[in-house]
PDB file of C-alpha atoms in Angstrom:
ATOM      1  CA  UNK A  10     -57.696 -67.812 -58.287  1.00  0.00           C
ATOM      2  CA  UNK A  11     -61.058 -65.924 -57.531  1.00  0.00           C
ATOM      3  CA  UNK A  12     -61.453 -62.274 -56.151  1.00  0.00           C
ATOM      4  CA  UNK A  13     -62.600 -63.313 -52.564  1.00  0.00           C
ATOM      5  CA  UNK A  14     -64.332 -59.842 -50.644  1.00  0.00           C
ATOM      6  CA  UNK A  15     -63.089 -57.773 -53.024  1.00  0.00           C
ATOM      7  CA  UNK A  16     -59.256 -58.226 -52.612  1.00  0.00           C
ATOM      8  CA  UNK A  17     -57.260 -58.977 -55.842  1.00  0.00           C
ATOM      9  CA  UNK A  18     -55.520 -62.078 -55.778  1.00  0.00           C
ATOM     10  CA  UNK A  19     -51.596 -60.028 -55.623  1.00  0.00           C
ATOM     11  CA  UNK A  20     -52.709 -59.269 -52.012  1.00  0.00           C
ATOM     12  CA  UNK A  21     -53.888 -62.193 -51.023  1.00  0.00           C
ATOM     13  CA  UNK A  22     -50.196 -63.970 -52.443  1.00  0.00           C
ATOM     14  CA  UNK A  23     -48.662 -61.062 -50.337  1.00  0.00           C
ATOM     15  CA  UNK A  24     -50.415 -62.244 -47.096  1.00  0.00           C
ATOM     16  CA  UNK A  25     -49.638 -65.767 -47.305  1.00  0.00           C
ATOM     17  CA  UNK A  26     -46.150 -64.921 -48.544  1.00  0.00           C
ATOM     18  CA  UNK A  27     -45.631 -63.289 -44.855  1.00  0.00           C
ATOM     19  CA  UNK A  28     -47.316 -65.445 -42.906  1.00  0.00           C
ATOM     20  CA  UNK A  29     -44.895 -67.777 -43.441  1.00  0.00           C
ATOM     21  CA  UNK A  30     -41.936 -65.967 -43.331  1.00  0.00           C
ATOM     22  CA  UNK A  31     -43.028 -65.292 -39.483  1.00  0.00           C
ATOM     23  CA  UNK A  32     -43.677 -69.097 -38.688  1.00  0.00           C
ATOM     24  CA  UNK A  33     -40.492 -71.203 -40.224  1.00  0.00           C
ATOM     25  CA  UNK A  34     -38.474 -67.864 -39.148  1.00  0.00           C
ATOM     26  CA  UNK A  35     -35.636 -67.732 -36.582  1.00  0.00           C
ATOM     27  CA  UNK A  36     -34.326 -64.796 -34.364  1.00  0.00           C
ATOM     28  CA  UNK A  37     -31.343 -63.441 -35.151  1.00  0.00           C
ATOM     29  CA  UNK A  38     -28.436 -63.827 -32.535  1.00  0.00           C
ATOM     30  CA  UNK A  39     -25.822 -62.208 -32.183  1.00  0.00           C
ATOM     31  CA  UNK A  40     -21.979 -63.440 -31.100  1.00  0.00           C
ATOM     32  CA  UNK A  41     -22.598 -62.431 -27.368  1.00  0.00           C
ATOM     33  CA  UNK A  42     -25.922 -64.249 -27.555  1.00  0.00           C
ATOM     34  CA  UNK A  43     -24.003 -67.504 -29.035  1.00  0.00           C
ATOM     35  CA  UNK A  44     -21.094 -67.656 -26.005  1.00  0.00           C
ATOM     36  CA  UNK A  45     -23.935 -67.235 -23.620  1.00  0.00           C
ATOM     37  CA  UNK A  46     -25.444 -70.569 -24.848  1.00  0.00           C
ATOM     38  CA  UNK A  47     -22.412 -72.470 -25.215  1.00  0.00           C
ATOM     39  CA  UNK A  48     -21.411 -71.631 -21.191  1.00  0.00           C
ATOM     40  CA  UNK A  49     -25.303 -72.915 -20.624  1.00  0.00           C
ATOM     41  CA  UNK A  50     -24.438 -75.572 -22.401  1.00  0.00           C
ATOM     42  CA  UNK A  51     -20.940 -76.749 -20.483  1.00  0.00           C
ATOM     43  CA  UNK A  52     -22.544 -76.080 -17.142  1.00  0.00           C
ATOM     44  CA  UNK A  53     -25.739 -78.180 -18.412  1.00  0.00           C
ATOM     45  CA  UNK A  54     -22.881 -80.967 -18.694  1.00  0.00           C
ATOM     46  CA  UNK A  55     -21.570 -80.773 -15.358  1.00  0.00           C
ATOM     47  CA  UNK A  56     -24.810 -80.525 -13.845  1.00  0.00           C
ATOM     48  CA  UNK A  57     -26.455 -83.619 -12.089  1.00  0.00           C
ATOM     49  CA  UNK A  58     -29.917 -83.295 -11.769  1.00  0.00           C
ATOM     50  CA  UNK A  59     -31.520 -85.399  -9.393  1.00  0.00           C
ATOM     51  CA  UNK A  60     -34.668 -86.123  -7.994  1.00  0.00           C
ATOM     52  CA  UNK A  61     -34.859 -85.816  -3.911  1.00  0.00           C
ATOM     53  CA  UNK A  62     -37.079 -88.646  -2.761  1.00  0.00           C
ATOM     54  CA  UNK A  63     -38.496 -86.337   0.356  1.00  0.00           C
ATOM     55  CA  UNK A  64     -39.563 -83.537  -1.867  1.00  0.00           C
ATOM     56  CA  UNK A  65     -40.004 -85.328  -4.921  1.00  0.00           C
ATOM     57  CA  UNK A  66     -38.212 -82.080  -6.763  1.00  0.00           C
ATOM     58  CA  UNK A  67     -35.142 -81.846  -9.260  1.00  0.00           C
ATOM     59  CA  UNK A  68     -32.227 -80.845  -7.315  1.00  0.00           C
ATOM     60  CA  UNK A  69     -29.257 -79.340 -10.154  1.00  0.00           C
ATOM     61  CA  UNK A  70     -26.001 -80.867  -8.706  1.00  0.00           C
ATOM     62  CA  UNK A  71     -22.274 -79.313  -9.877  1.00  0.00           C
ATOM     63  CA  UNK A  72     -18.857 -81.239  -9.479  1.00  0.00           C
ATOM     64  CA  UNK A  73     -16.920 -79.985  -6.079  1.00  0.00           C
ATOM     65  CA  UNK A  74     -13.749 -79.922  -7.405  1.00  0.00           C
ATOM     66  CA  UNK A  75     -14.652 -77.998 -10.736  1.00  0.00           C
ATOM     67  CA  UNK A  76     -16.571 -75.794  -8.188  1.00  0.00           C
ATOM     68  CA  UNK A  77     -13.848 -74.989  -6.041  1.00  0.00           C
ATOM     69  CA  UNK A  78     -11.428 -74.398  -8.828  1.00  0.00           C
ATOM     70  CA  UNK A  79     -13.857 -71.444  -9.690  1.00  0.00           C
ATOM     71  CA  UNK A  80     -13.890 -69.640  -6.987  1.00  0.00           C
ATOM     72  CA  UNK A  81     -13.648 -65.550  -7.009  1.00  0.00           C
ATOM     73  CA  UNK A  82      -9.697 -64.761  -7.179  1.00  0.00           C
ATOM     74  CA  UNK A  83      -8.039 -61.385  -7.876  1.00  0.00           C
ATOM     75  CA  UNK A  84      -7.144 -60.697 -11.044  1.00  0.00           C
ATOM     76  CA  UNK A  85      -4.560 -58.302 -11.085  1.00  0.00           C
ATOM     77  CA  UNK A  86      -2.099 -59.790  -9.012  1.00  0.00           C
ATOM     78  CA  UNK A  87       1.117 -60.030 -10.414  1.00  0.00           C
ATOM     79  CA  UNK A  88       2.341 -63.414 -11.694  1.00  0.00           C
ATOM     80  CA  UNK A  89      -0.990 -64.903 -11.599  1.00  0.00           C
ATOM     81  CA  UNK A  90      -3.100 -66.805 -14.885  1.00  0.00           C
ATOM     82  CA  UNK A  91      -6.427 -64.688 -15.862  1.00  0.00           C
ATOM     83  CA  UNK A  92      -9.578 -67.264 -15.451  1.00  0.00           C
ATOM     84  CA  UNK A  93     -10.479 -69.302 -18.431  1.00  0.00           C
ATOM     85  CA  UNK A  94     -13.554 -66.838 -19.507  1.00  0.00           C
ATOM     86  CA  UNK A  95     -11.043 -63.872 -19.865  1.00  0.00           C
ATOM     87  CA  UNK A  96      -9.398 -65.303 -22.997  1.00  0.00           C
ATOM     88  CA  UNK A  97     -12.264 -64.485 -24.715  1.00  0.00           C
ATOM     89  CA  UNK A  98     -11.414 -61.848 -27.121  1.00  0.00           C
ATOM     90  CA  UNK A  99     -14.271 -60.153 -26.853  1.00  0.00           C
ATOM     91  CA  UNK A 100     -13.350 -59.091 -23.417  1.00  0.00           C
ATOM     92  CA  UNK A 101     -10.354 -56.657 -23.082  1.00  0.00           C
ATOM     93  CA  UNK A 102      -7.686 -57.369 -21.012  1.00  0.00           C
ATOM     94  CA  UNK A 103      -6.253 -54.673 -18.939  1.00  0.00           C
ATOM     95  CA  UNK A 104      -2.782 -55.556 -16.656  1.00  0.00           C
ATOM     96  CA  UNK A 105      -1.084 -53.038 -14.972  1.00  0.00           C
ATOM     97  CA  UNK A 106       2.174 -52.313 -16.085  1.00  0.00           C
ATOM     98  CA  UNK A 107       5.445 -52.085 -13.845  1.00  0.00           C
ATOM     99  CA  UNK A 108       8.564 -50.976 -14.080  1.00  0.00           C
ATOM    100  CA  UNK A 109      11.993 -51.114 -11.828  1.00  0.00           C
ATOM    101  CA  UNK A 110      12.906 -47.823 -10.289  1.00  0.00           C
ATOM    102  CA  UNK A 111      16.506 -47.508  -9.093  1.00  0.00           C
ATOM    103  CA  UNK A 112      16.759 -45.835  -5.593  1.00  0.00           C
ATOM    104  CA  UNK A 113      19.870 -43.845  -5.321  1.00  0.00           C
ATOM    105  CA  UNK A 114      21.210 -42.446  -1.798  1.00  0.00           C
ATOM    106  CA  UNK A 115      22.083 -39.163  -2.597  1.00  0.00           C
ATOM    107  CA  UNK A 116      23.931 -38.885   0.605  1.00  0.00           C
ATOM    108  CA  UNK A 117      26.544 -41.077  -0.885  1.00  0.00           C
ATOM    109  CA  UNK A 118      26.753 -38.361  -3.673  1.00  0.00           C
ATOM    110  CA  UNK A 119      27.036 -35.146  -2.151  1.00  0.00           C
ATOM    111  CA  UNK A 120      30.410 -33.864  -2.495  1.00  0.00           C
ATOM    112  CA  UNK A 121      32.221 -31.560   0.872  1.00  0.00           C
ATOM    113  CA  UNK A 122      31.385 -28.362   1.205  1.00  0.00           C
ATOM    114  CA  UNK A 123      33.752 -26.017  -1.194  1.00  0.00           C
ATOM    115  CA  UNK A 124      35.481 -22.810   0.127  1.00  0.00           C
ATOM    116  CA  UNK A 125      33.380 -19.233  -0.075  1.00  0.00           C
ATOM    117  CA  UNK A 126      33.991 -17.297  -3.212  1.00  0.00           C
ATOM    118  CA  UNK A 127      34.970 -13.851  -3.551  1.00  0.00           C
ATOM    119  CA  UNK A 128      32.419 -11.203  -2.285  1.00  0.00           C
ATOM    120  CA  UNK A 129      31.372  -9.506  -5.843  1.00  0.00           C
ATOM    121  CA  UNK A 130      31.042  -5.745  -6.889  1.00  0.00           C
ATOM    122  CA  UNK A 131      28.899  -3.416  -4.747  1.00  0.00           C
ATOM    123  CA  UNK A 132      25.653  -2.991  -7.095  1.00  0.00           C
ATOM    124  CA  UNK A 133      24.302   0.715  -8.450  1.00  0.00           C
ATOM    125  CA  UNK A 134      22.289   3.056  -5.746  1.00  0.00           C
ATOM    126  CA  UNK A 135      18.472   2.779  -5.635  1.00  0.00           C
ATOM    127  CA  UNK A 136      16.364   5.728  -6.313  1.00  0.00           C
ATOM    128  CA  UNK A 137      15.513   7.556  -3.199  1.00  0.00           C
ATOM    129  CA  UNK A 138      12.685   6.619  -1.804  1.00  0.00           C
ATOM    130  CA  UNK A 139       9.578   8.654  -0.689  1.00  0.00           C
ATOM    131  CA  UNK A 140       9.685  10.085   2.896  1.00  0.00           C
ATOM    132  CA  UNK A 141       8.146   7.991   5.466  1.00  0.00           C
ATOM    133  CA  UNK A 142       5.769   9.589   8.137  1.00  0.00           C
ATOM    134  CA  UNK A 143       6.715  11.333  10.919  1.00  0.00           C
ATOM    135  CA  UNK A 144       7.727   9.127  13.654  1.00  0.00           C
ATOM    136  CA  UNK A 145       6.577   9.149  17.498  1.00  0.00           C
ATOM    137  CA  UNK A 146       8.009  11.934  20.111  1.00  0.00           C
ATOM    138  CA  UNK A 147      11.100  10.805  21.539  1.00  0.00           C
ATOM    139  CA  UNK A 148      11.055  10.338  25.271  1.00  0.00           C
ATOM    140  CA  UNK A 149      12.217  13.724  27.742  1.00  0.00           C
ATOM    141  CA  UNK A 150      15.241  14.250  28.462  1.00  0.00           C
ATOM    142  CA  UNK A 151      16.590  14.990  31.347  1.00  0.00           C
ATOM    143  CA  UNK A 152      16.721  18.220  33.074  1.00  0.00           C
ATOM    144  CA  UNK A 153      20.174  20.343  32.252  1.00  0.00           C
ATOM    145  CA  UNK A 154      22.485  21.838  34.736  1.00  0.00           C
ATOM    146  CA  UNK A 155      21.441  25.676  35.089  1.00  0.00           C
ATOM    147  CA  UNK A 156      23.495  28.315  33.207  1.00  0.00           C
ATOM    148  CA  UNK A 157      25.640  31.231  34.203  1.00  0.00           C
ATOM    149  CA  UNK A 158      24.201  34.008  35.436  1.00  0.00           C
ATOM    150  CA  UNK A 159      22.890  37.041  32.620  1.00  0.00           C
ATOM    151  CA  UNK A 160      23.714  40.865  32.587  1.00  0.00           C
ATOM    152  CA  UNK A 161      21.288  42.697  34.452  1.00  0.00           C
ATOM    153  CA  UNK A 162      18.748  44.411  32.076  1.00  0.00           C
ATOM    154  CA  UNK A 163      20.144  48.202  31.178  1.00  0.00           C
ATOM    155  CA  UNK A 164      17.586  51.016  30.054  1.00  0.00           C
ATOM    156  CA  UNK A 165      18.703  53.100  27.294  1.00  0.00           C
ATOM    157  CA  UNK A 166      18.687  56.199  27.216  1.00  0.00           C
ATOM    158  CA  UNK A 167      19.919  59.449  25.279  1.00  0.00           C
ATOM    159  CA  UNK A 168      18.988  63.734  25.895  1.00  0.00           C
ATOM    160  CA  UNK A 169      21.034  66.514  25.416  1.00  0.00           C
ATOM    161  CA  UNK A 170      19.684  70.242  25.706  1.00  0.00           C
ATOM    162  CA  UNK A 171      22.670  72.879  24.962  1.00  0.00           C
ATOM    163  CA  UNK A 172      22.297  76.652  24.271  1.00  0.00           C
ATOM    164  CA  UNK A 173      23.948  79.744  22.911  1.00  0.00           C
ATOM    165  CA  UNK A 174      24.507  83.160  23.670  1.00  0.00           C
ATOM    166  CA  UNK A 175      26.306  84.709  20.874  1.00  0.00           C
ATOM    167  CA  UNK A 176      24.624  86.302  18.019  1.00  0.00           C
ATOM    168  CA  UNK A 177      25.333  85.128  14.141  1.00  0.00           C
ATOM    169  CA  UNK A 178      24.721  86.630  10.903  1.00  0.00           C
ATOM    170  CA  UNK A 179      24.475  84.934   7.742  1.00  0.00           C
ATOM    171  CA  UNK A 180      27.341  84.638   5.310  1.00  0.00           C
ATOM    172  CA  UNK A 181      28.062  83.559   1.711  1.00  0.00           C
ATOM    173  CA  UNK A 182      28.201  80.248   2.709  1.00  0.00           C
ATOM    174  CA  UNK A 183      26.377  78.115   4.996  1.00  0.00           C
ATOM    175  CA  UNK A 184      27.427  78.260   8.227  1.00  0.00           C
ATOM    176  CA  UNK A 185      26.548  74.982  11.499  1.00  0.00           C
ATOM    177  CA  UNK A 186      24.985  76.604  14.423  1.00  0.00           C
ATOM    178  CA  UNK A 187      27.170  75.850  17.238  1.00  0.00           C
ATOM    179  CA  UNK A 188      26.580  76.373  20.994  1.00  0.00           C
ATOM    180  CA  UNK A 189      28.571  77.324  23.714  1.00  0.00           C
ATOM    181  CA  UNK A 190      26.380  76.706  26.885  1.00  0.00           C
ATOM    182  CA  UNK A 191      25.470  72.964  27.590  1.00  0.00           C
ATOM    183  CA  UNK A 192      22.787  72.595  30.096  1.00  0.00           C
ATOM    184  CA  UNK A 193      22.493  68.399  29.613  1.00  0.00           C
ATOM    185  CA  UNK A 194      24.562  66.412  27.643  1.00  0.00           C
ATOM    186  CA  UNK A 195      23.924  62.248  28.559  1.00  0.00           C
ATOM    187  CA  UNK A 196      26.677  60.011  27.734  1.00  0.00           C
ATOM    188  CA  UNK A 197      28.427  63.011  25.804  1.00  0.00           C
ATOM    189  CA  UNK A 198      26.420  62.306  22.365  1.00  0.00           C
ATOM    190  CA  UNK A 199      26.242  65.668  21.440  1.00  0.00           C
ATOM    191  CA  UNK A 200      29.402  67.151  20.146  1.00  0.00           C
ATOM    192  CA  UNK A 201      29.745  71.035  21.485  1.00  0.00           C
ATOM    193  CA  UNK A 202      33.019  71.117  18.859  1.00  0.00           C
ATOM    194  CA  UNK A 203      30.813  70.617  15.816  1.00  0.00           C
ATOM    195  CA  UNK A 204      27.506  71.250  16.889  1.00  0.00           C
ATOM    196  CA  UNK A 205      26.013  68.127  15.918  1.00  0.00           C
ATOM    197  CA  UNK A 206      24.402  65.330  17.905  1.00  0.00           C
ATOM    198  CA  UNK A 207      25.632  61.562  17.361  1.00  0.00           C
ATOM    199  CA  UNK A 208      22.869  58.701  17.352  1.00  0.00           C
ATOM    200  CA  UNK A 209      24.325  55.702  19.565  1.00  0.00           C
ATOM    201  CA  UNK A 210      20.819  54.246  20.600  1.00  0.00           C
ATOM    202  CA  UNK A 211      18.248  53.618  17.542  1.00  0.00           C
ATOM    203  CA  UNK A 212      15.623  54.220  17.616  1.00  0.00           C
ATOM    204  CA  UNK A 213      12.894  57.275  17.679  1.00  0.00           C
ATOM    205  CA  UNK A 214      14.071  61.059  19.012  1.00  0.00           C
ATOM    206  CA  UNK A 215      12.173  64.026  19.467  1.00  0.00           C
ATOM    207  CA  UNK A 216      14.106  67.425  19.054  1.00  0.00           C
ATOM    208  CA  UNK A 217      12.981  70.916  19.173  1.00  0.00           C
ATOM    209  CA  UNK A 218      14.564  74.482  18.436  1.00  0.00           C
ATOM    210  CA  UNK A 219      13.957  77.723  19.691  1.00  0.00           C
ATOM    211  CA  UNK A 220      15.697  81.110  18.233  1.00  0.00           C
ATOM    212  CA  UNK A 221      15.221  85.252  18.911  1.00  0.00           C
ATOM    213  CA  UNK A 222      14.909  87.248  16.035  1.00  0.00           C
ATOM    214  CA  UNK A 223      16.609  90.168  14.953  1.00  0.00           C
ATOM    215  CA  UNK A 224      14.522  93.180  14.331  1.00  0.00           C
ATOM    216  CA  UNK A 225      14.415  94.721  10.504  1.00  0.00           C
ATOM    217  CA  UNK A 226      16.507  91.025   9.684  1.00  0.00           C
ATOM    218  CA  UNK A 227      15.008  87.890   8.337  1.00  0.00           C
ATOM    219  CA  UNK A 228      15.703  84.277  10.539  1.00  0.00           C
ATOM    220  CA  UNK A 229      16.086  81.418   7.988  1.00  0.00           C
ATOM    221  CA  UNK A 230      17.334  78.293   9.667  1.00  0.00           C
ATOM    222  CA  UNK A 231      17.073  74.077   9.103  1.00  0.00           C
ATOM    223  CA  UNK A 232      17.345  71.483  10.829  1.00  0.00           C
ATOM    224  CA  UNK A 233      19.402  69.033   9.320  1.00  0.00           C
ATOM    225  CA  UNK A 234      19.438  65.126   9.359  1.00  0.00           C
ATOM    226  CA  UNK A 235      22.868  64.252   8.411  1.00  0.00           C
ATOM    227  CA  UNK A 236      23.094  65.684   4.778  1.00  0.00           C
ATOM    228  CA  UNK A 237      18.836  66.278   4.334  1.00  0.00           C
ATOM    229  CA  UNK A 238      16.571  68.965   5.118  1.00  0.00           C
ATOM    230  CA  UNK A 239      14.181  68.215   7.062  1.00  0.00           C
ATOM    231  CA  UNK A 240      12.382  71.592   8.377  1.00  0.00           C
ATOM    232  CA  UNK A 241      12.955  74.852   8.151  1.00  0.00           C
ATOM    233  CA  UNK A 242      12.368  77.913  11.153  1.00  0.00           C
ATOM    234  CA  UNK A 243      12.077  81.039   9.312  1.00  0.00           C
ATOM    235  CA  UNK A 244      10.562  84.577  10.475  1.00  0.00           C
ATOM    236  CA  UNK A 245      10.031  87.742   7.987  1.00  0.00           C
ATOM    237  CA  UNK A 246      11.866  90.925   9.193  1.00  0.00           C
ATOM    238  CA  UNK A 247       9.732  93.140  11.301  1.00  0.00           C
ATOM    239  CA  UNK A 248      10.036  96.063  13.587  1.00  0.00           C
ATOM    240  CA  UNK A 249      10.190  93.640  16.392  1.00  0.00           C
ATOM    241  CA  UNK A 250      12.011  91.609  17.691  1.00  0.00           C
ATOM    242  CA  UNK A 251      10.332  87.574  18.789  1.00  0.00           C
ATOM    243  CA  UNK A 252      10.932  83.966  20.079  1.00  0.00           C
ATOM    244  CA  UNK A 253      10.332  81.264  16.715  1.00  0.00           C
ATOM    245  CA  UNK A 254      10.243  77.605  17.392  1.00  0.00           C
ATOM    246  CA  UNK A 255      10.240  74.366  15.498  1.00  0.00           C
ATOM    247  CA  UNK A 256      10.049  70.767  16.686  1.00  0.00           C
ATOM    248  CA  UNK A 257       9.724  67.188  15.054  1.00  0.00           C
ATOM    249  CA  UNK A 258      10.423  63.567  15.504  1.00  0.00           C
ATOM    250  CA  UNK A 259      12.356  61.139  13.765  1.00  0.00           C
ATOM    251  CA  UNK A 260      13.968  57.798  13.633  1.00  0.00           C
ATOM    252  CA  UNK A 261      17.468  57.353  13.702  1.00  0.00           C
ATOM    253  CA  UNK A 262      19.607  54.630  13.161  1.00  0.00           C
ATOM    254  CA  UNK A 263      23.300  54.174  14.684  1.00  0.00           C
ATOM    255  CA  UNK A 264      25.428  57.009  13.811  1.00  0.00           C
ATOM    256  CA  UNK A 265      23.016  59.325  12.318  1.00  0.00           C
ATOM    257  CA  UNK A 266      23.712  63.142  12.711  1.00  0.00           C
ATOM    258  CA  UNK A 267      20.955  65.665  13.694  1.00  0.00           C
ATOM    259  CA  UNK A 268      22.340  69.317  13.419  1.00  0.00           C
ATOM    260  CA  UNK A 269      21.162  72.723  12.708  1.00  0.00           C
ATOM    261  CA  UNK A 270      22.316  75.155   9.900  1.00  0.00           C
ATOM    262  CA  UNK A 271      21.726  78.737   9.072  1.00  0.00           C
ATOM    263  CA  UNK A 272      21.348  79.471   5.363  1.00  0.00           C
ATOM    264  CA  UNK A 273      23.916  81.455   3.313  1.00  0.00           C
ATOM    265  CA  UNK A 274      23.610  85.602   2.833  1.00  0.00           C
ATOM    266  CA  UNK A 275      21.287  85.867  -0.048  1.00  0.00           C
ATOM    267  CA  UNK A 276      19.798  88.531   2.180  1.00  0.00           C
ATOM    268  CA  UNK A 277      20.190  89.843   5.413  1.00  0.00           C
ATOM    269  CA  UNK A 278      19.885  86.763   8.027  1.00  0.00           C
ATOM    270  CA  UNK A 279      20.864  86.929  11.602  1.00  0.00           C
ATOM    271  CA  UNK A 280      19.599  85.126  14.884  1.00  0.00           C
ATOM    272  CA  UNK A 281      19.703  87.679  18.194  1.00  0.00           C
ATOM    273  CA  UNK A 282      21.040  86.835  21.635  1.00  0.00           C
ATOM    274  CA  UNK A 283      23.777  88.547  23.546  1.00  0.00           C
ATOM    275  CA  UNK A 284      26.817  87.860  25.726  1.00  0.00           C
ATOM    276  CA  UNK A 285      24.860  87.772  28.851  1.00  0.00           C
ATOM    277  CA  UNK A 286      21.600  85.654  28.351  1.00  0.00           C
ATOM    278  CA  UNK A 287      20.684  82.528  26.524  1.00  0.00           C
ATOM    279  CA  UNK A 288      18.652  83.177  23.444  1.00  0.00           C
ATOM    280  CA  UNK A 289      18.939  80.208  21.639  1.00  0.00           C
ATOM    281  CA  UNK A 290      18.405  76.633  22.681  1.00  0.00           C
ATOM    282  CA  UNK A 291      18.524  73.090  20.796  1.00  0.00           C
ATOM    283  CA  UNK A 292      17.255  70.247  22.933  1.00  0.00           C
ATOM    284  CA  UNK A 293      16.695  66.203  21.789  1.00  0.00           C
ATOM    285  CA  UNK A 294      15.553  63.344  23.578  1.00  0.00           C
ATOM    286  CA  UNK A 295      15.192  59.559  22.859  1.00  0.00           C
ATOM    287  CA  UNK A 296      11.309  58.149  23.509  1.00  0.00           C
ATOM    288  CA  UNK A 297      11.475  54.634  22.448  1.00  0.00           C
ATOM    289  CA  UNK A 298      14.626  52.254  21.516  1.00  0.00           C
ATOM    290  CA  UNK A 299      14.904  50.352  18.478  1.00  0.00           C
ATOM    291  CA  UNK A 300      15.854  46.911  20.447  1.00  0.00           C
ATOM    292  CA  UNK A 301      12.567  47.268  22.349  1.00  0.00           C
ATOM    293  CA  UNK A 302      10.401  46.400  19.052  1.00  0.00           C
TER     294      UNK A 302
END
């Protein structure tokens, strides 16, 4: 073999070796591709094909009764044969499986209706539970019968004013002033036995005092609230004779005493008067009761 334009003679063998390998070559088929021909093929039996004289064309005829028995049917019914092409095992066959189901009535079952049991143990207390909101007002009530006449409204009062006309002079103990001339007395709350006045009505008194001194003597007096000292009235001695006073205010409550004592004989002490005048005076007078705020 010669070189022909300039190919070696290995690739010219190659070319030829291909060429026929496409010409005396079949096309590979596959199983599918096989069944397909052989149903051609059976219809291609069964077929009639005839020429119509009016057209002059091939008319493909098919048995009736092989037509009819391949008509479309259901095929899942129950009971019923698969057509011929499902045998085929390269189809899968699917049927749907059933399966007897007992009914039961359950009416027939049901027993009567047993007796109630025993009611059971009362169960543990809850915790207490938050307060709930306050709830609406309540609708009026109705009016109530009127009510028995009150006491009248009674003003308190309380004033004495008592005096004495006997002169005293100190001692070595100390000695209550008491008075022998009472010019008001209300209610009797001053005592003229012990020379003391008695607090019935709290609340806020004024008293005052008034005394004569003794000439060349000293005046030393207090007034007393029960067992306290509260001020003192008190003159030097001197040539003459004078009129000393003292006044104050104080609260009292219910049986307070407000009295006036003349202090023991250290020295010389002595208050004036005589048996014919008043010289000495103690007066006290309630300005505002406790109950009235």
């Amino acid at each position: 073999m010669t070189v022909r334009d300039g190919q070696p003679p290995s690739a010219l063998c190659a070319w030829v070796v291909l060429l026929l390998l496409v010409v005396s070559g079949e096309p590979y088929r596959t199983p599918y591709d096989q069944e397909q021909d052989q149903n051609r093929d059976r219809d291609s039996e069964t077929t009639d094909l005839r020429t119509d004289p009016r057209t002059n064309t091939r008319v493909y005829h098919r048995d009736v009764s092989e037509v009819r028995g391949k008509d479309c049917r259901r095929c899942c019914d129950p009971g019923e044969q698969p057509p011929p092409h499902y045998s085929n095992p390269h189809y899968p066959q699917h049927y749907p499986q059933y399966q007897a189901v007992p009914q039961i009535n359950i009416t027939i079952l049901k027993g009567e209706k047993g007796d109630s049991g025993q009611r059971g143990p009362y169960g543990k207390s809850g915790k207490s539970g938050q307060s709930g909101p306050r709830g609406p007002n309540g609708i009026r009530g109705t009016k109530g019968s009127i009510g028995t006449p009150g006491e009248p409204c009674k003003a308190q009062y309380a004033a004495f004013s008592v005096g004495r006309k006997k002169a005293i002079h100190s001692n070595d103990y100390y000695q209550t002033l008491v008075f022998d001339t009472e010019l008001v007395n209300l209610y009797g709350h001053f005592n003229m036995f012990t020379g003391k006045f008695y607090c019935y009505v709290p609340g806020i008194y004024y008293f005052s005092l008034n005394v004569h001194t003794w000439n060349q003597k000293e005046t030393y007096v207090h007034v007393m609230h029960n067992e306290r000292e509260v001020v003192i009235l008190y003159a030097q001695p001197s040539d003459r004779s004078i009129m000393q006073s003292q006044s104050l205010m104080l609260e009292l409550e219910r049986e307070d005493q407000v009295w006036v004592r003349l202090f023991k004989g250290e020295r010389e002490n002595a208050i004036f008067s005589d048996d014919f005048d008043t010289y000495v005076t103690f007066n006290g007078y309630l300005i505002k009761p406790k109950s009235e705020g």
